[in-house]
Coordinates of C-alpha atoms in Angstrom, one line a residue:
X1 CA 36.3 24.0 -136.3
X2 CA 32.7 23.8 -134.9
X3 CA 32.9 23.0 -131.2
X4 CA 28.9 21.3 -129.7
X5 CA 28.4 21.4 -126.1
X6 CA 25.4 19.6 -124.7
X7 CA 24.6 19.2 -121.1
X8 CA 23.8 15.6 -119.7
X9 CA 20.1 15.4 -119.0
X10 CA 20.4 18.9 -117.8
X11 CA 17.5 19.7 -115.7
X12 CA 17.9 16.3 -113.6
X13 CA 21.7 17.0 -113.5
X14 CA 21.0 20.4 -112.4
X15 CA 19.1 19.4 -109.2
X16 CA 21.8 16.4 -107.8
X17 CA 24.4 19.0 -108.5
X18 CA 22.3 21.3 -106.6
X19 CA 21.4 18.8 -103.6
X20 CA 24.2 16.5 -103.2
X21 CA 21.7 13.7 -101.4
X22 CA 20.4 13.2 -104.5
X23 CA 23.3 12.5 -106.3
X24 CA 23.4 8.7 -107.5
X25 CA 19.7 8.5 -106.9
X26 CA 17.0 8.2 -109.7
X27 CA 15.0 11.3 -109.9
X28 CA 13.1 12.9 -112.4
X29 CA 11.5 16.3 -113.0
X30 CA 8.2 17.0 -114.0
X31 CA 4.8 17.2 -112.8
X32 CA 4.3 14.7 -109.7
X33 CA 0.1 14.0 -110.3
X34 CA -0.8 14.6 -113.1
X35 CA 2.1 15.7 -115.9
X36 CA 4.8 14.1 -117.9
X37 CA 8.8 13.7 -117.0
X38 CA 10.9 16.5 -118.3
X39 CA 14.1 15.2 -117.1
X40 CA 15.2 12.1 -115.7
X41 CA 18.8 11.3 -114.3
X42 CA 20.9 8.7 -115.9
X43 CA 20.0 6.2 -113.0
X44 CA 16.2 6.7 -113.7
X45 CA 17.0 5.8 -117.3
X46 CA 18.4 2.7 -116.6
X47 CA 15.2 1.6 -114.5
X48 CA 13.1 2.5 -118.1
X49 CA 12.2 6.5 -117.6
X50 CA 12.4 8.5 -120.2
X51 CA 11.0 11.9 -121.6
X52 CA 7.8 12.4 -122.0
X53 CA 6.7 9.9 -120.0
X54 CA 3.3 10.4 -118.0
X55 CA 4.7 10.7 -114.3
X56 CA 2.3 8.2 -112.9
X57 CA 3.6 5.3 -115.3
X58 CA 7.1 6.4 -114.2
X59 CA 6.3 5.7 -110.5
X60 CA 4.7 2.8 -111.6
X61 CA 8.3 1.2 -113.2
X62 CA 10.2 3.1 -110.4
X63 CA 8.6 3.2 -107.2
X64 CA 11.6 5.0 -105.5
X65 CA 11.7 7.5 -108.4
X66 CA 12.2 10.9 -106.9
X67 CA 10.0 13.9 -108.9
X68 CA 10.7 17.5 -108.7
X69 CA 8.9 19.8 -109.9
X70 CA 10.6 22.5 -112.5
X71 CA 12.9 25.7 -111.3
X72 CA 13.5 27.4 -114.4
X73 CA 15.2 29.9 -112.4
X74 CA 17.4 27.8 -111.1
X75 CA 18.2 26.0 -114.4
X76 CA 18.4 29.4 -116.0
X77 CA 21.2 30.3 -113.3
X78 CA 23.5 27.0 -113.9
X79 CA 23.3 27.8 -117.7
X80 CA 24.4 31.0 -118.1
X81 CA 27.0 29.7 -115.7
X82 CA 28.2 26.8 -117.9
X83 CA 28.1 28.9 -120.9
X84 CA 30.3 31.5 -119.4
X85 CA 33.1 29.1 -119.3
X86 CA 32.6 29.0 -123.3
X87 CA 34.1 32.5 -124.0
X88 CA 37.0 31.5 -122.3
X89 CA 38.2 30.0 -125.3
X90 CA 36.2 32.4 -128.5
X91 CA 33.6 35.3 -128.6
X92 CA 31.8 34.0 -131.3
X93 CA 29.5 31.3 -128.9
X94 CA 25.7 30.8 -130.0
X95 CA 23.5 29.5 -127.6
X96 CA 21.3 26.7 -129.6
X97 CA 18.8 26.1 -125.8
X98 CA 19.0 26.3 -122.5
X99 CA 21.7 23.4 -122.1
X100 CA 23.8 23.6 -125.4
X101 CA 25.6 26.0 -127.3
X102 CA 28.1 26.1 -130.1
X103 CA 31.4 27.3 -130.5
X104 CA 33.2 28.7 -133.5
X105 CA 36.9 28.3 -133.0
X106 CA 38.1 29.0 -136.6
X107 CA 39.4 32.3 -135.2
X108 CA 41.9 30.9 -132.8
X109 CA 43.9 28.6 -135.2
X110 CA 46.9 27.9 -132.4
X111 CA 43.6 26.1 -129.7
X112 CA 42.9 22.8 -130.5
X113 CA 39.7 21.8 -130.3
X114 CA 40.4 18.5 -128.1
X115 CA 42.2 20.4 -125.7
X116 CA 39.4 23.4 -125.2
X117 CA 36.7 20.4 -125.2
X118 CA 38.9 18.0 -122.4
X119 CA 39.3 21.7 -120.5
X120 CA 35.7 22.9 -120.8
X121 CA 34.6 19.2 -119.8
X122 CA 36.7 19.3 -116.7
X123 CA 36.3 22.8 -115.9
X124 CA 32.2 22.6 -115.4
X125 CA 32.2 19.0 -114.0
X126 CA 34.4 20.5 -111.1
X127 CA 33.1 24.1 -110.7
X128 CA 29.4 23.0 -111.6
X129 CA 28.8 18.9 -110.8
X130 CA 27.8 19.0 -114.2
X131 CA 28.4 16.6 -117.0
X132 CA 28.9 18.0 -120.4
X133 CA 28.6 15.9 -124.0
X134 CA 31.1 17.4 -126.9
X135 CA 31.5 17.0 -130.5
X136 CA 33.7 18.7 -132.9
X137 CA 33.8 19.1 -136.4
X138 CA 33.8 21.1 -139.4
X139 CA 30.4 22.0 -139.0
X140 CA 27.2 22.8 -137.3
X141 CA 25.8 19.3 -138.3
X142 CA 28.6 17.3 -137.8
X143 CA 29.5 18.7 -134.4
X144 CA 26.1 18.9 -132.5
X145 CA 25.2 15.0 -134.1
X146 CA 28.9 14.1 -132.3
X147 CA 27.9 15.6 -129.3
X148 CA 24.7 13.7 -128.6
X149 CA 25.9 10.0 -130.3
X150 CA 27.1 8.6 -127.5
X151 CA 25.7 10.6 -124.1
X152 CA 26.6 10.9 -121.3
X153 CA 29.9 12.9 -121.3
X154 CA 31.3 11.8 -124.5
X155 CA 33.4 13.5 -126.8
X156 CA 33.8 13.2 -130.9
X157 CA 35.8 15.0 -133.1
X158 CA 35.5 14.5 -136.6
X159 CA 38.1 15.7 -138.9
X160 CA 37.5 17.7 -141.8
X161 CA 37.0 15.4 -144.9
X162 CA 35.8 12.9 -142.9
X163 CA 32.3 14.2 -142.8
X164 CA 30.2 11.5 -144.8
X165 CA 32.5 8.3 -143.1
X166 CA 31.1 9.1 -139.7
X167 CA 27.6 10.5 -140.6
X168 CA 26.7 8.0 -143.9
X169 CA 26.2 4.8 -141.3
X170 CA 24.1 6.3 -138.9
X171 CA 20.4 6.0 -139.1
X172 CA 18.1 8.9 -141.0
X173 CA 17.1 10.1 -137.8
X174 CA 20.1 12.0 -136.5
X175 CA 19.5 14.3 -139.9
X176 CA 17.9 17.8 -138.8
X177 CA 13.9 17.5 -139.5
X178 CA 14.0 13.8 -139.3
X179 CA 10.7 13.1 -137.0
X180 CA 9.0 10.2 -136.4
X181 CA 6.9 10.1 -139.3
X182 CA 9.5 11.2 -141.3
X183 CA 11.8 9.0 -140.4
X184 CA 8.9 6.0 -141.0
X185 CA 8.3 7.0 -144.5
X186 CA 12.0 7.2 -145.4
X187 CA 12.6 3.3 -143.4
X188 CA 9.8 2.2 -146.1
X189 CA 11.4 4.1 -149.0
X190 CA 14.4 2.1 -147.7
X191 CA 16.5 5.1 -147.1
X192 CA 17.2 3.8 -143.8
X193 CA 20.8 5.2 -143.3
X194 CA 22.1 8.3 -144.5
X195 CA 24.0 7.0 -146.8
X196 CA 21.1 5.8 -148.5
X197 CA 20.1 9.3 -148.5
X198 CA 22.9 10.9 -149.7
X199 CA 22.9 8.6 -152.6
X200 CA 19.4 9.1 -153.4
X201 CA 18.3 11.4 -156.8
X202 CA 16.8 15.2 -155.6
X203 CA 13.7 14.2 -158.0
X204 CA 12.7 11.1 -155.9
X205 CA 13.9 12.7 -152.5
X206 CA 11.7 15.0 -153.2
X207 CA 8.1 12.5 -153.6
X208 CA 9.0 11.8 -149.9
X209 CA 10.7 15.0 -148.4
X210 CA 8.9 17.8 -150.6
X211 CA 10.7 21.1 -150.5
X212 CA 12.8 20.1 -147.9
X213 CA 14.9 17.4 -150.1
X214 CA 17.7 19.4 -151.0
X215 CA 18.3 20.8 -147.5
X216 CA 18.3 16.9 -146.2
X217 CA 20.5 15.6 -149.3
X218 CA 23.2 18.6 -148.5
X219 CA 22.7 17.8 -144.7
X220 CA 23.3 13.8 -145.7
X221 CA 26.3 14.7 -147.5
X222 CA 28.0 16.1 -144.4
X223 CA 27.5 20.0 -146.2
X224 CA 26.1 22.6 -143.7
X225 CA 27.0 25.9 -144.3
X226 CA 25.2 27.6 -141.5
X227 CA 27.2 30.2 -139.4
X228 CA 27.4 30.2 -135.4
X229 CA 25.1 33.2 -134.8
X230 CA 26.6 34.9 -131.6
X231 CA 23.4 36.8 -130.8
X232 CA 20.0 35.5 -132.2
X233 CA 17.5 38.2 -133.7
X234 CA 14.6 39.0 -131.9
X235 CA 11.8 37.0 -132.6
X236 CA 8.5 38.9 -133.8
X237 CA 6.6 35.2 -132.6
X238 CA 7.8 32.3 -131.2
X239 CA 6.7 28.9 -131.5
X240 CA 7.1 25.3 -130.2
X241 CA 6.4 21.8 -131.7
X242 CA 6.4 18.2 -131.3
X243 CA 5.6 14.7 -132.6
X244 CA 4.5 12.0 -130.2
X245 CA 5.7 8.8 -131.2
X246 CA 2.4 7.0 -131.2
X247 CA -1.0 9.1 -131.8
X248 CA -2.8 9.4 -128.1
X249 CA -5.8 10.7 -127.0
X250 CA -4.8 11.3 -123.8
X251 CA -6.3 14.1 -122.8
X252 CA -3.9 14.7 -119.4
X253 CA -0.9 13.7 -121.0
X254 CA -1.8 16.1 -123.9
X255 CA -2.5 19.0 -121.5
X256 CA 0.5 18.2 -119.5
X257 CA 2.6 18.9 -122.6
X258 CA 1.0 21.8 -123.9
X259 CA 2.0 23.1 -119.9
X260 CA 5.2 21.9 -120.0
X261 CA 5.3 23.5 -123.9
X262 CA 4.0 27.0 -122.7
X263 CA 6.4 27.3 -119.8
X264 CA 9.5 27.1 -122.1
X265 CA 7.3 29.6 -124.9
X266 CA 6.6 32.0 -121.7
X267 CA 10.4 31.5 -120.7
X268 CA 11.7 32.6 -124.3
X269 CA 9.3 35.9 -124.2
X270 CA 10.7 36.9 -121.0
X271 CA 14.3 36.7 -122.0
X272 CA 13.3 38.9 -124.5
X273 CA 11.3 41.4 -122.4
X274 CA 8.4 40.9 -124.6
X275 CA 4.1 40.7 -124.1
X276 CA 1.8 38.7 -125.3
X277 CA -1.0 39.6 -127.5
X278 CA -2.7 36.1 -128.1
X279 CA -1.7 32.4 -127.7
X280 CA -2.6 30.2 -130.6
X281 CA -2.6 26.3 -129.8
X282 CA -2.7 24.2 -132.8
X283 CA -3.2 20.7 -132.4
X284 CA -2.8 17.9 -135.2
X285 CA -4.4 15.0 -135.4
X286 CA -5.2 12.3 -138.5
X287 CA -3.7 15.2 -140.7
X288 CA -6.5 17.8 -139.4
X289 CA -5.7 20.8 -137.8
X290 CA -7.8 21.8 -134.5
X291 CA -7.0 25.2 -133.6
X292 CA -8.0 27.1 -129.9
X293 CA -6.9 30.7 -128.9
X294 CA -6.6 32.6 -126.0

């Protein structure tokens, strides 16, 4: 079994665990002027923040909103902590970001995968004042689309066979590569579920997906054959993307997430004790490319 771990709006969790006066509280973290939120607790959410908001509209619905700005070293620090408690139960963990990870247990047939999820679970909210989402199943898809269903601390296991009853009703956009604009085009196709898309022809798939239909039809049929990779190859570039949900042109919220983008980019090279040669920043818009380098 497949084992999905996902922190609970990690970087906002990270700082109440860290301060316990703002435990409870709604905060966020982000830029405080002029940015977007990054984080934002579980009490922020239910007063309407959510990520990437601009910060300034944030305040606006949540006057008492409490913004931090970003410690990646700190939030680097509670990681590797919560992953350590992962090789407690297997060797063969593969850290997916900085606040989830999987676990392949098929080498340690006598642990159940309930048991190592309910001790993990306890083991980190305890140690750490961290919450902790888990799903298990027979797979890498199954497992990390369990985990994040129904956040915050949840846990679903999905037995094996059972793959396309839990994934076929839930909507297209919990398949991998499933955007926005994706997941539009499919709603209009009427391929809302994935059901619909399992049970839709490769030939037609493909006028919507292109080259990527036979990767979504095996994903929608609850087939992923991808290993947990304990130690990631070293990347020769690295990249970042992501799909607003509405076009904007917005120039400080833009700028605010190509920031927020290059921290995490800049984060990534250190780990890997690499320089930097040149930045390319690619930005699309009305399906034209505009491209700036530094």
């Amino acid at each position: 079994m497949i084992l999905h771990f996902d922190a609970d709006a990690f970087f906002a969790s990270v700082e109440q665990a860290a301060d316990p006066r703002l435990r409870g509280r709604p905060i966020a973290v982000g830029g405080e002027r002029r940015g977007i939120i990054a984080s934002a607790s579980y009490e922020a959410r239910k007063m309407g923040i959510y990520t990437p908001m601009p910060t300034a509209r944030a305040k606006k619905l949540c006057p008492g909103l409490i913004v931090l700005p970003c410690d990646f070293d700190k939030y680097e620090r509670f990681s590797h902590l919560m992953f350590s408690y992962a090789y407690d139960f297997t060797p063969l963990v593969e850290q997916a970001s900085i606040d989830e990870c999987y676990m392949d247990l098929h080498g340690a047939p006598r642990l159940r995968a309930g048991d190592a999820a309910a001790k993990m679970q306890k083991a980190i909210a305890q140690s750490l004042k961290l919450s902790v989402s888990v799903g298990v199943g027979a797979n890498k898809l199954v497992s990390q689309i369990a985990s994040k269903l129904r956040k915050p601390h949840c846990f679903i296991e999905v037995s094996p066979g059972h793959e396309q009853g839990f994934l076929w009703p839930l909507e297209n956009k919990w398949l991998p590569s499933v955007g926005p604009q994706l997941a539009a085009r499919l709603d209009t196709a009427g391929l809302r579920r994935v059901e619909h898309i399992a049970h839709t022809p490769l030939e037609e798939l493909a006028l919507l997906v292109g080259s990527g239909a036979p990767a979504l039809h095996e994903f929608a049929m609850g087939n992923d054959a991808r290993p947990v990779i304990c130690e990631a190859p070293v990347a020769k570039s690295y990249g970042e993307q992501e799909t607003f949900d509405q076009d904007t042109t917005d120039t400080t919220f833009i700028l605010a997430r190509l920031r927020a983008m290059i921290d995490g980019l800049m984060r990534r090279v250190r780990e890997d004790g690499k320089s930097i040669r040149t930045v390319t920043l690619r930005l699309r818009y009305n399906d034209m490319d505009e491209v700036t380098r530094s």
